[in-house]
């Protein structure tokens, strides 16, 4: 990344309190996001991956302040978002948009597409009057691959893929710099997925957009990510460029996730690794390394000491004890490296 990142997330924390009893006493908290840090470059895509419940959706919402973070910094357009007041945040919101997995639930069923896409433009002064907004909606419809004449229709008259295109039109109508795509293609058929991914890539090229792409699907990540952030139980496991992550994953959890997708080099195969057990509850994450209850390479230290983030190459960070002073990948299906106490 040559220039300053458009978004810098540092130590982001979001815990949801759990209350119980008549006096609504706090008895614990769900540690949804615990100290997440990464940078997003201008015109780049960072994919955030992990199993369901790992905190990726909460992280996306906390970054946009759709939920209030409990700690950390989110630097965007020179401002630390968790500290800005409501009025300033409203102004900044135009520059950061979100696309949801289910566009239907986020499109007002009583409004036409012209209203859904056009009104925000009028509100933010990006269209001078109703006629101007209508014209711009039609141009946007063409841009996202829909017939301009459909602008007078209602959301229920469209297919899932078309509704996602409408969601994208609404988001780009405000000329944002940065968009969170939260499982934006997960609910679509594979062929429609490819079309929507291509549309997002074209818009990125054309408008210089930066994406935070939240997904559980590594084959999608492979097509569009520049950087990948792997989360487990609210914490970062590994952060690397797409090519580094797919060709030489370090963290045992990343290796297990990637064992299910084909190797990028033709002819090379990965050994399938099935993780045992379920993801522990984020209310009481395991002590030490959060992944130790399922990690085939867990050893004594992992059960008591939380691992730090270790840099194994420029821009490649791993949270695992095995990479303290080591940068070569340790195979999840192999023995512990020499010198590591079991
Ligand atoms: Fe596995 Fe230990 Fe590394 Fe955690 S710190 S991923 S338990 S080897």
Coordinates of N, CA and C and ligand atoms in Angstrom, one line a residue, residues 237 250-253 288-303 305-307 318-323 336 340, ligand 1:
X237 N -6.8 -14.0 13.6 CA -5.8 -15.1 13.6 C -4.7 -14.8 12.7
X250 N -0.3 -19.6 7.5 CA 0.5 -20.0 8.6 C -0.4 -20.5 9.8
X251 N -1.4 -19.7 10.2 CA -2.2 -20.1 11.3 C -2.9 -21.4 11.1
X252 N -2.9 -22.3 12.1 CA -3.6 -23.6 12.0 C -5.0 -23.4 11.6
X253 N -5.7 -22.4 12.1 CA -7.1 -22.2 11.7 C -7.3 -21.8 10.2
X288 N -6.0 -18.6 27.4 CA -4.9 -18.8 26.5 C -5.3 -18.5 25.1
X289 N -4.9 -19.4 24.1 CA -5.3 -19.2 22.7 C -6.7 -19.6 22.6
X290 N -7.5 -18.7 22.0 CA -9.0 -19.0 21.8 C -9.2 -20.3 20.9
X291 N -8.2 -20.6 20.1 CA -8.4 -21.7 19.2 C -7.9 -23.0 19.8
X292 N -7.4 -23.0 21.1 CA -6.6 -24.2 21.5 C -7.5 -25.4 21.7
X293 N -8.9 -25.2 21.9 CA -9.7 -26.4 22.1 C -9.9 -27.2 20.8
X294 N -9.6 -26.6 19.7 CA -9.8 -27.3 18.4 C -8.5 -27.4 17.6
X295 N -7.4 -26.9 18.1 CA -6.2 -26.8 17.3 C -5.4 -28.1 17.4
X296 N -5.1 -28.8 16.3 CA -4.3 -30.0 16.4 C -2.9 -29.8 16.9
X297 N -2.4 -28.5 16.8 CA -1.0 -28.2 17.2 C -1.0 -27.6 18.6
X298 N -2.1 -27.6 19.3 CA -2.1 -27.0 20.7 C -1.1 -27.7 21.6
X299 N -0.4 -26.9 22.3 CA 0.6 -27.4 23.3 C 0.5 -26.7 24.6
X300 N 1.3 -27.0 25.6 CA 1.1 -26.5 26.9 C 0.9 -25.0 27.0
X301 N 1.7 -24.3 26.4 CA 1.6 -22.8 26.5 C 0.3 -22.3 26.0
X302 N -0.3 -22.9 25.0 CA -1.5 -22.4 24.3 C -2.7 -22.4 25.3
X303 N -2.6 -23.3 26.3 CA -3.8 -23.4 27.2 C -3.8 -22.3 28.3
X305 N -1.6 -19.1 28.0 CA -1.1 -17.8 27.6 C -1.7 -17.4 26.2
X306 N -2.2 -16.2 26.2 CA -2.8 -15.7 25.0 C -1.7 -15.3 24.0
X307 N -1.7 -15.8 22.8 CA -0.6 -15.5 21.8 C -0.7 -14.0 21.4
X318 N 0.5 -13.1 12.2 CA -0.2 -14.4 12.7 C -0.3 -14.3 14.2
X319 N -1.4 -14.6 14.7 CA -1.6 -14.7 16.2 C -1.4 -16.1 16.6
X320 N -0.2 -16.6 16.9 CA 0.0 -18.0 17.2 C 1.4 -18.1 17.8
X321 N 1.5 -18.8 19.0 CA 2.8 -19.0 19.6 C 3.9 -19.6 18.7
X322 N 3.4 -20.4 17.8 CA 4.4 -21.2 16.9 C 5.2 -20.2 16.1
X323 N 4.7 -19.0 15.9 CA 5.4 -18.0 15.0 C 6.2 -17.0 15.8
X336 N 4.7 -31.2 16.0 CA 5.1 -29.9 16.5 C 6.6 -29.6 16.1
X340 N 9.5 -27.2 20.7 CA 8.2 -26.7 21.3 C 7.8 -27.7 22.3
Ligands
LIG1 FE1 -2.8 -23.6 18.0 FE2 -1.3 -22.9 20.0 FE3 -1.1 -21.6 17.8 FE4 -3.3 -21.3 19.2 S1 -1.2 -20.6 19.8 S2 -3.2 -21.6 17.0 S3 -3.5 -23.4 20.0 S4 -0.6 -23.7 18.1

